[in-house]
């Protein structure tokens, strides 16, 4: 049975789940969610797909899972990949996935949205500047951690990498420039060299170009 | 051996870990981190306690863990409590812990900090209003979920409850009023009736009163 992932190209959170599925080798396909058309905010979506009103949502037979980190956990269980080699690695991966949700992807996602997907006269400058300041602290933590390391945890790709990279491949400006963070830059290149890797708009349906 | 938790009263993220330790029945004690004196930002703290520059940090013998969700995971493993009764509950707990890190505690923590722990003339009004708007969406999701439920996942207290409550017992104003959210209000009362429960400033050392 083919796993279905309800997702849309613009979502870095959906990308985390899609990339885990893609690199795992499991059989999967994306189903487009019309986020910008308001689909996730409809009562029907909340009732039938996700009460939190979010994407991604993964369907595998009778199982429906939401939150990218939970989908990654399931992909690891099913494929045996990306979950770490022992309990200590598993916890270290969880640490970085939580950190990413708290400090990196959450801030990057909203900042990119405000700067790119709101009309120019509705962009809250103070909020954007504040978030960018916090994000710089997060980039520094990740860049420092990657000094002398190929991957965030252990000797290969794990869900820590697949979570933290969520928003960092997107072309839209939100204050992140790979050139400013050499260890992050090298790590993103390394990850993009993994067999099967695709950029967000190539891996998932929908992109700003569709609305241009 | 007594588990040590490096923490401080004002931190809702530390409270999540402290409350899990407290309700688990494990032998633990708090160690005060002087966050407001700058301790977590010193090179010594980053080198010897936590490279992310954050609290809480848990020490159990040779094991050092950071991120409240990772400490909760460890407490569950060691005590057999709060981790759910099967794999489906474990995943549902992870879903809420991730959601809390992404949408609730992260936003509540920073908003409460900006409104209470910055000098009055340095509080960024636009950021505070923006965050409060996002938080209302999060309160609504949690309040709706708790309709007809005693606990967030399953039939008893889990790490989902111990994560989402992190900032909701604090007395400082940040735009959350229990009276506005009856299901959240009843759930917070229910949790506070658990044997051993204490409010943040009673469970951990340090409070705004110390600096008054």
Short mmCIF file of C-alpha atoms in Angstrom, two decimals:
data_model
loop_
_atom_site.label_atom_id
_atom_site.label_comp_id
_atom_site.label_asym_id
_atom_site.label_seq_id
_atom_site.Cartn_x
_atom_site.Cartn_y
_atom_site.Cartn_z
CA UNK A 1 0.00 0.00 0.00
CA UNK A 2 1.31 3.43 -0.97
CA UNK A 3 1.68 5.88 1.91
CA UNK A 4 -0.04 9.19 1.17
CA UNK A 5 1.29 12.49 2.47
CA UNK A 6 -1.06 15.48 2.45
CA UNK A 7 1.31 18.37 1.94
CA UNK A 8 2.13 21.47 -0.09
CA UNK A 9 5.37 22.73 -1.53
CA UNK A 10 5.63 25.90 0.52
CA UNK A 11 5.57 24.08 3.86
CA UNK A 12 8.93 23.31 5.42
CA UNK A 13 7.18 21.24 8.04
CA UNK A 14 5.64 19.10 5.32
CA UNK A 15 9.06 18.93 3.64
CA UNK A 16 10.55 17.31 6.76
CA UNK A 17 8.05 14.46 6.50
CA UNK A 18 8.27 14.21 2.70
CA UNK A 19 12.07 14.10 2.74
CA UNK A 20 12.08 11.36 5.40
CA UNK A 21 9.68 9.30 3.26
CA UNK A 22 11.69 10.01 0.11
CA UNK A 23 15.10 9.09 1.53
CA UNK A 24 13.74 6.05 3.40
CA UNK A 25 12.87 4.21 0.20
CA UNK A 26 9.29 3.56 1.38
CA UNK A 27 6.56 3.68 -1.27
CA UNK A 28 4.81 7.06 -0.92
CA UNK A 29 3.08 9.80 -2.88
CA UNK A 30 2.13 13.39 -2.10
CA UNK A 31 -1.46 14.67 -2.06
CA UNK A 32 -1.73 18.41 -2.55
CA UNK A 33 -3.27 20.49 0.25
CA UNK A 34 -4.52 23.86 -0.96
CA UNK A 35 -3.21 25.81 2.03
CA UNK A 36 -3.23 29.19 0.34
CA UNK A 37 -6.78 28.57 -0.83
CA UNK A 38 -7.72 28.12 2.81
CA UNK A 39 -8.23 24.33 2.79
CA UNK A 40 -6.57 23.71 6.19
CA UNK A 41 -8.81 26.33 7.81
CA UNK A 42 -12.10 24.76 6.69
CA UNK A 43 -14.27 22.82 9.16
CA UNK A 44 -14.14 19.88 6.74
CA UNK A 45 -10.34 19.71 6.87
CA UNK A 46 -10.30 19.98 10.66
CA UNK A 47 -12.95 17.30 10.97
CA UNK A 48 -11.67 14.82 8.40
CA UNK A 49 -7.92 15.39 8.12
CA UNK A 50 -6.41 17.30 11.05
CA UNK A 51 -8.07 18.94 14.07
CA UNK A 52 -5.01 21.13 14.57
CA UNK A 53 -5.66 22.62 11.13
CA UNK A 54 -2.14 21.83 9.99
CA UNK A 55 -0.30 19.95 7.29
CA UNK A 56 1.42 17.52 6.82
CA UNK A 57 -0.86 14.56 7.42
CA UNK A 58 0.28 11.03 6.58
CA UNK A 59 -2.13 8.22 5.75
CA UNK A 60 -0.92 4.63 5.71
CA UNK A 61 -3.91 2.30 5.43
CA UNK A 62 -6.04 2.96 8.50
CA UNK A 63 -3.33 4.95 10.25
CA UNK A 64 -3.42 8.73 10.12
CA UNK A 65 -0.56 10.70 11.65
CA UNK A 66 0.12 14.42 11.95
CA UNK A 67 3.11 16.52 13.05
CA UNK A 68 6.23 16.07 10.95
CA UNK A 69 8.23 14.71 13.91
CA UNK A 70 5.64 11.99 14.53
CA UNK A 71 5.62 11.04 10.84
CA UNK A 72 9.43 10.88 10.90
CA UNK A 73 9.21 8.62 13.96
CA UNK A 74 6.84 6.32 12.06
CA UNK A 75 9.05 6.29 8.96
CA UNK A 76 11.98 5.29 11.18
CA UNK A 77 9.99 2.49 12.77
CA UNK A 78 8.83 1.18 9.40
CA UNK A 79 12.08 1.57 7.45
CA UNK A 80 14.64 1.10 10.22
CA UNK A 81 16.31 4.35 9.13
CA UNK A 82 17.09 7.77 10.65
CA UNK A 83 16.17 6.83 14.24
CA UNK A 84 19.69 6.35 15.63
CA UNK A 85 21.63 3.22 16.50
CA UNK A 86 20.89 3.08 20.24
CA UNK A 87 18.88 4.73 23.00
CA UNK A 88 21.45 7.48 23.54
CA UNK A 89 21.30 8.45 19.85
CA UNK A 90 17.52 8.22 19.91
CA UNK A 91 17.41 10.75 22.76
CA UNK A 92 19.95 13.02 21.11
CA UNK A 93 17.84 13.00 17.94
CA UNK A 94 14.73 13.85 19.98
CA UNK A 95 16.67 16.72 21.56
CA UNK A 96 17.42 18.26 18.19
CA UNK A 97 13.92 17.65 16.81
CA UNK A 98 12.44 19.44 19.85
CA UNK A 99 14.98 22.23 19.58
CA UNK A 100 14.14 22.62 15.90
CA UNK A 101 10.41 22.83 16.68
CA UNK A 102 11.04 25.35 19.43
CA UNK A 103 13.79 27.56 18.06
CA UNK A 104 14.48 27.00 14.36
CA UNK A 105 11.74 25.76 12.03
CA UNK A 106 8.92 27.43 13.98
CA UNK A 107 10.61 30.84 13.76
CA UNK A 108 11.92 30.37 10.21
CA UNK A 109 8.52 29.23 8.96
CA UNK A 110 6.58 32.17 10.31
CA UNK A 111 9.25 34.70 9.32
CA UNK A 112 9.41 33.41 5.76
CA UNK A 113 5.61 33.50 5.60
CA UNK A 114 5.46 37.09 6.83
CA UNK A 115 8.18 38.23 4.42
CA UNK A 116 7.02 36.43 1.31
CA UNK A 117 3.39 35.36 1.47
CA UNK A 118 1.75 38.44 2.96
CA UNK A 119 1.00 41.53 0.87
CA UNK A 120 3.89 44.00 1.11
CA UNK A 121 1.84 46.54 3.08
CA UNK A 122 0.83 43.96 5.71
CA UNK A 123 4.28 42.75 6.69
CA UNK A 124 4.95 43.50 10.38
CA UNK A 125 8.48 44.92 10.34
CA UNK A 126 9.06 44.75 14.09
CA UNK A 127 7.99 41.11 14.29
CA UNK A 128 10.20 40.18 11.33
CA UNK A 129 13.23 41.91 12.86
CA UNK A 130 12.62 40.33 16.26
CA UNK A 131 12.28 36.84 14.78
CA UNK A 132 15.39 37.30 12.64
CA UNK A 133 17.35 38.19 15.78
CA UNK A 134 16.19 35.02 17.50
CA UNK A 135 16.93 32.98 14.39
CA UNK A 136 20.52 34.21 14.31
CA UNK A 137 20.98 32.66 17.74
CA UNK A 138 19.58 29.38 16.42
CA UNK A 139 21.79 29.37 13.30
CA UNK A 140 24.81 29.96 15.55
CA UNK A 141 23.94 26.99 17.79
CA UNK A 142 23.54 24.69 14.78
CA UNK A 143 26.62 26.00 12.99
CA UNK A 144 28.75 25.54 16.13
CA UNK A 145 27.40 22.04 16.66
CA UNK A 146 28.29 21.04 13.09
CA UNK A 147 31.93 22.06 13.54
CA UNK A 148 33.88 18.86 12.83
CA UNK A 149 30.70 16.84 12.33
CA UNK A 150 29.16 15.52 9.10
CA UNK A 151 25.72 14.99 10.64
CA UNK A 152 23.89 16.38 13.65
CA UNK A 153 23.80 13.05 15.50
CA UNK A 154 26.09 10.06 14.96
CA UNK A 155 27.62 8.92 11.68
CA UNK A 156 24.78 9.28 9.22
CA UNK A 157 21.52 11.02 8.32
CA UNK A 158 18.94 11.00 11.12
CA UNK A 159 15.65 12.71 11.83
CA UNK A 160 17.67 15.47 13.52
CA UNK A 161 19.05 16.45 10.09
CA UNK A 162 15.70 15.91 8.37
CA UNK A 163 14.00 18.19 10.89
CA UNK A 164 16.52 21.03 11.15
CA UNK A 165 16.88 21.37 7.36
CA UNK A 166 13.12 21.92 6.94
CA UNK A 167 13.19 25.58 5.90
CA UNK A 168 16.84 25.98 4.94
CA UNK A 169 16.63 24.88 1.27
CA UNK A 170 13.90 27.33 0.28
CA UNK A 171 14.77 30.05 -2.21
CA UNK A 172 12.64 32.81 -0.62
CA UNK A 173 14.54 35.32 1.50
CA UNK A 174 13.85 35.29 5.23
CA UNK A 175 17.19 36.40 6.59
CA UNK A 176 19.10 33.13 6.22
CA UNK A 177 22.09 33.07 3.90
CA UNK A 178 24.04 29.82 3.69
CA UNK A 179 27.25 31.73 3.02
CA UNK A 180 27.11 33.23 6.52
CA UNK A 181 27.15 29.81 8.18
CA UNK A 182 29.84 27.62 6.59
CA UNK A 183 29.18 24.47 8.62
CA UNK A 184 25.45 24.66 7.92
CA UNK A 185 26.22 25.29 4.25
CA UNK A 186 28.47 22.22 3.98
CA UNK A 187 25.94 20.06 5.84
CA UNK A 188 23.08 21.14 3.56
CA UNK A 189 25.23 20.28 0.53
CA UNK A 190 26.10 16.91 2.06
CA UNK A 191 22.44 16.12 2.72
CA UNK A 192 21.41 17.19 -0.78
CA UNK A 193 23.91 14.68 -2.18
CA UNK A 194 22.02 11.77 -0.60
CA UNK A 195 20.43 9.48 -3.21
CA UNK A 196 16.85 10.51 -3.95
CA UNK A 197 17.11 13.97 -2.36
CA UNK A 198 14.96 16.67 -3.94
CA UNK A 199 14.43 20.33 -3.14
CA UNK A 200 11.05 21.23 -1.55
CA UNK A 201 9.30 22.46 -4.70
CA UNK A 202 10.49 19.41 -6.62
CA UNK A 203 9.42 16.93 -3.95
CA UNK A 204 5.95 18.31 -3.14
CA UNK A 205 3.10 19.75 -5.24
CA UNK A 206 2.43 23.48 -5.26
CA UNK A 207 4.78 26.45 -5.27
CA UNK A 208 4.63 30.25 -5.37
CA UNK A 209 5.14 29.98 -9.15
CA UNK A 210 1.65 28.44 -9.43
CA UNK A 211 0.14 31.61 -7.99
CA UNK A 212 2.30 34.09 -9.86
CA UNK B 1 21.62 8.47 43.56
CA UNK B 2 19.59 11.69 43.57
CA UNK B 3 18.81 13.13 40.14
CA UNK B 4 19.80 16.80 39.87
CA UNK B 5 17.85 19.27 37.74
CA UNK B 6 19.54 22.56 36.88
CA UNK B 7 16.61 24.93 36.65
CA UNK B 8 15.09 28.23 37.76
CA UNK B 9 11.62 29.15 38.90
CA UNK B 10 10.77 31.50 36.05
CA UNK B 11 11.31 28.86 33.33
CA UNK B 12 8.22 27.04 32.16
CA UNK B 13 10.44 24.73 30.14
CA UNK B 14 12.31 23.79 33.32
CA UNK B 15 8.95 23.38 35.07
CA UNK B 16 7.92 20.71 32.56
CA UNK B 17 10.94 18.60 33.54
CA UNK B 18 10.67 19.38 37.26
CA UNK B 19 6.97 18.48 37.35
CA UNK B 20 7.60 15.18 35.57
CA UNK B 21 10.32 14.33 38.11
CA UNK B 22 8.11 15.45 41.01
CA UNK B 23 5.00 13.49 39.99
CA UNK B 24 7.01 10.41 38.99
CA UNK B 25 8.14 9.75 42.55
CA UNK B 26 11.81 9.54 41.50
CA UNK B 27 14.39 10.95 43.92
CA UNK B 28 15.42 14.38 42.60
CA UNK B 29 16.48 17.84 43.69
CA UNK B 30 16.70 21.20 41.92
CA UNK B 31 19.97 23.12 41.41
CA UNK B 32 19.45 26.82 40.85
CA UNK B 33 20.60 28.33 37.54
CA UNK B 34 21.09 32.08 37.73
CA UNK B 35 19.49 32.82 34.37
CA UNK B 36 18.76 36.47 35.08
CA UNK B 37 22.33 36.95 36.29
CA UNK B 38 23.47 35.69 32.88
CA UNK B 39 24.74 32.24 33.92
CA UNK B 40 23.36 30.40 30.87
CA UNK B 41 25.07 32.88 28.54
CA UNK B 42 28.57 32.38 29.96
CA UNK B 43 31.15 30.33 28.05
CA UNK B 44 31.55 28.18 31.19
CA UNK B 45 27.87 27.22 31.21
CA UNK B 46 27.90 26.44 27.48
CA UNK B 47 31.07 24.37 27.87
CA UNK B 48 30.22 22.48 31.04
CA UNK B 49 26.43 22.32 31.27
CA UNK B 50 24.65 23.00 27.97
CA UNK B 51 26.01 24.06 24.58
CA UNK B 52 22.57 25.33 23.58
CA UNK B 53 22.82 27.82 26.46
CA UNK B 54 19.49 26.66 27.85
CA UNK B 55 18.00 25.26 31.02
CA UNK B 56 16.81 22.75 32.18
CA UNK B 57 19.68 20.28 32.36
CA UNK B 58 19.26 16.96 34.17
CA UNK B 59 22.17 15.05 35.69
CA UNK B 60 21.71 11.43 36.75
CA UNK B 61 25.10 9.96 37.58
CA UNK B 62 27.14 10.14 34.38
CA UNK B 63 24.14 10.97 32.23
CA UNK B 64 23.45 14.58 31.29
CA UNK B 65 20.29 15.43 29.37
CA UNK B 66 18.87 18.69 28.08
CA UNK B 67 15.53 19.75 26.54
CA UNK B 68 12.51 19.27 28.76
CA UNK B 69 10.93 16.77 26.37
CA UNK B 70 14.04 14.57 26.45
CA UNK B 71 14.14 14.70 30.25
CA UNK B 72 10.45 13.75 30.35
CA UNK B 73 11.22 10.83 28.02
CA UNK B 74 13.95 9.68 30.41
CA UNK B 75 11.71 10.04 33.47
CA UNK B 76 9.11 7.89 31.70
CA UNK B 77 11.69 5.23 30.88
CA UNK B 78 13.01 5.17 34.44
CA UNK B 79 9.68 5.42 36.30
CA UNK B 80 7.34 3.68 33.87
CA UNK B 81 5.01 6.69 34.04
CA UNK B 82 3.59 9.32 31.68
CA UNK B 83 4.78 7.64 28.45
CA UNK B 84 1.47 6.09 27.35
CA UNK B 85 0.25 2.51 27.42
CA UNK B 86 1.13 1.49 23.86
CA UNK B 87 2.82 2.69 20.69
CA UNK B 88 -0.24 4.61 19.49
CA UNK B 89 -0.42 6.56 22.75
CA UNK B 90 3.34 7.12 22.66
CA UNK B 91 3.00 8.72 19.21
CA UNK B 92 0.01 10.79 20.24
CA UNK B 93 1.99 12.07 23.24
CA UNK B 94 4.91 12.94 20.95
CA UNK B 95 2.48 14.80 18.69
CA UNK B 96 1.34 17.05 21.52
CA UNK B 97 4.84 17.56 22.91
CA UNK B 98 6.01 18.70 19.45
CA UNK B 99 2.94 20.88 19.01
CA UNK B 100 3.58 22.43 22.42
CA UNK B 101 7.21 23.17 21.51
CA UNK B 102 6.15 24.65 18.19
CA UNK B 103 2.97 26.54 18.99
CA UNK B 104 2.29 26.89 22.70
CA UNK B 105 5.16 26.94 25.21
CA UNK B 106 7.62 28.54 22.79
CA UNK B 107 5.27 31.46 22.10
CA UNK B 108 3.98 31.73 25.68
CA UNK B 109 7.50 31.71 27.11
CA UNK B 110 8.84 34.48 24.93
CA UNK B 111 5.67 36.60 25.26
CA UNK B 112 5.69 36.33 29.05
CA UNK B 113 9.38 37.24 29.04
CA UNK B 114 8.83 40.31 26.88
CA UNK B 115 5.86 41.49 28.96
CA UNK B 116 7.29 40.88 32.42
CA UNK B 117 11.06 40.58 32.45
CA UNK B 118 12.07 43.39 30.11
CA UNK B 119 12.12 47.02 31.26
CA UNK B 120 8.79 48.69 30.44
CA UNK B 121 10.34 50.95 27.79
CA UNK B 122 11.93 48.01 25.93
CA UNK B 123 8.83 45.90 25.40
CA UNK B 124 8.12 45.44 21.68
CA UNK B 125 4.38 46.06 21.44
CA UNK B 126 3.95 44.75 17.89
CA UNK B 127 5.74 41.49 18.68
CA UNK B 128 3.69 40.98 21.84
CA UNK B 129 0.40 41.57 19.99
CA UNK B 130 1.43 39.26 17.14
CA UNK B 131 2.43 36.47 19.52
CA UNK B 132 -0.77 36.84 21.53
CA UNK B 133 -2.78 36.42 18.35
CA UNK B 134 -0.96 33.21 17.52
CA UNK B 135 -1.34 31.98 21.09
CA UNK B 136 -5.11 32.43 20.94
CA UNK B 137 -5.14 29.93 18.09
CA UNK B 138 -3.14 27.51 20.21
CA UNK B 139 -5.38 27.89 23.27
CA UNK B 140 -8.40 27.20 21.06
CA UNK B 141 -6.86 23.99 19.68
CA UNK B 142 -6.08 22.73 23.20
CA UNK B 143 -9.42 23.82 24.66
CA UNK B 144 -11.32 22.08 21.84
CA UNK B 145 -9.27 18.92 22.24
CA UNK B 146 -10.02 18.79 25.98
CA UNK B 147 -13.80 18.89 25.38
CA UNK B 148 -15.06 15.67 27.00
CA UNK B 149 -11.53 14.59 27.96
CA UNK B 150 -9.85 14.56 31.36
CA UNK B 151 -6.34 14.33 29.93
CA UNK B 152 -4.75 15.18 26.59
CA UNK B 153 -3.92 11.55 25.73
CA UNK B 154 -5.56 8.43 27.16
CA UNK B 155 -6.92 7.96 30.66
CA UNK B 156 -4.27 9.55 32.86
CA UNK B 157 -1.48 12.10 33.12
CA UNK B 158 1.12 11.84 30.37
CA UNK B 159 4.02 13.92 29.12
CA UNK B 160 1.53 15.64 26.80
CA UNK B 161 -0.12 17.22 29.85
CA UNK B 162 3.21 17.88 31.56
CA UNK B 163 4.48 19.68 28.45
CA UNK B 164 1.45 21.76 27.49
CA UNK B 165 0.91 23.06 31.05
CA UNK B 166 4.47 24.46 31.20
CA UNK B 167 3.61 28.16 31.19
CA UNK B 168 -0.07 28.05 32.11
CA UNK B 169 0.23 28.08 35.93
CA UNK B 170 2.38 31.20 36.11
CA UNK B 171 0.91 34.29 37.80
CA UNK B 172 2.47 36.86 35.44
CA UNK B 173 0.17 38.25 32.76
CA UNK B 174 0.93 37.33 29.15
CA UNK B 175 -2.53 37.30 27.64
CA UNK B 176 -3.73 33.94 28.97
CA UNK B 177 -6.71 33.91 31.31
CA UNK B 178 -7.94 30.51 32.45
CA UNK B 179 -11.50 31.81 32.66
CA UNK B 180 -11.58 32.30 28.89
CA UNK B 181 -10.86 28.62 28.25
CA UNK B 182 -13.08 26.44 30.46
CA UNK B 183 -11.74 23.07 29.35
CA UNK B 184 -8.14 24.19 29.86
CA UNK B 185 -9.12 25.66 33.25
CA UNK B 186 -10.70 22.39 34.42
CA UNK B 187 -7.74 20.36 33.15
CA UNK B 188 -5.21 22.61 34.96
CA UNK B 189 -7.23 22.19 38.17
CA UNK B 190 -7.35 18.43 37.66
CA UNK B 191 -3.59 18.25 37.13
CA UNK B 192 -2.91 20.44 40.18
CA UNK B 193 -4.87 17.95 42.29
CA UNK B 194 -2.38 15.17 41.50
CA UNK B 195 -0.44 14.06 44.62
CA UNK B 196 2.84 16.00 44.93
CA UNK B 197 1.92 18.74 42.44
CA UNK B 198 3.42 22.15 43.16
CA UNK B 199 3.22 25.47 41.36
CA UNK B 200 6.38 26.57 39.48
CA UNK B 201 7.76 28.96 42.13
CA UNK B 202 7.16 26.38 44.86
CA UNK B 203 8.79 23.54 42.92
CA UNK B 204 11.92 25.33 41.65
CA UNK B 205 14.35 27.84 43.20
CA UNK B 206 14.25 31.48 42.19
CA UNK B 207 11.33 33.80 41.43
CA UNK B 208 10.70 37.43 40.46
CA UNK B 209 10.16 38.14 44.19
CA UNK B 210 13.89 37.45 44.77
CA UNK B 211 14.77 40.33 42.47
CA UNK B 212 12.14 42.79 43.68
#
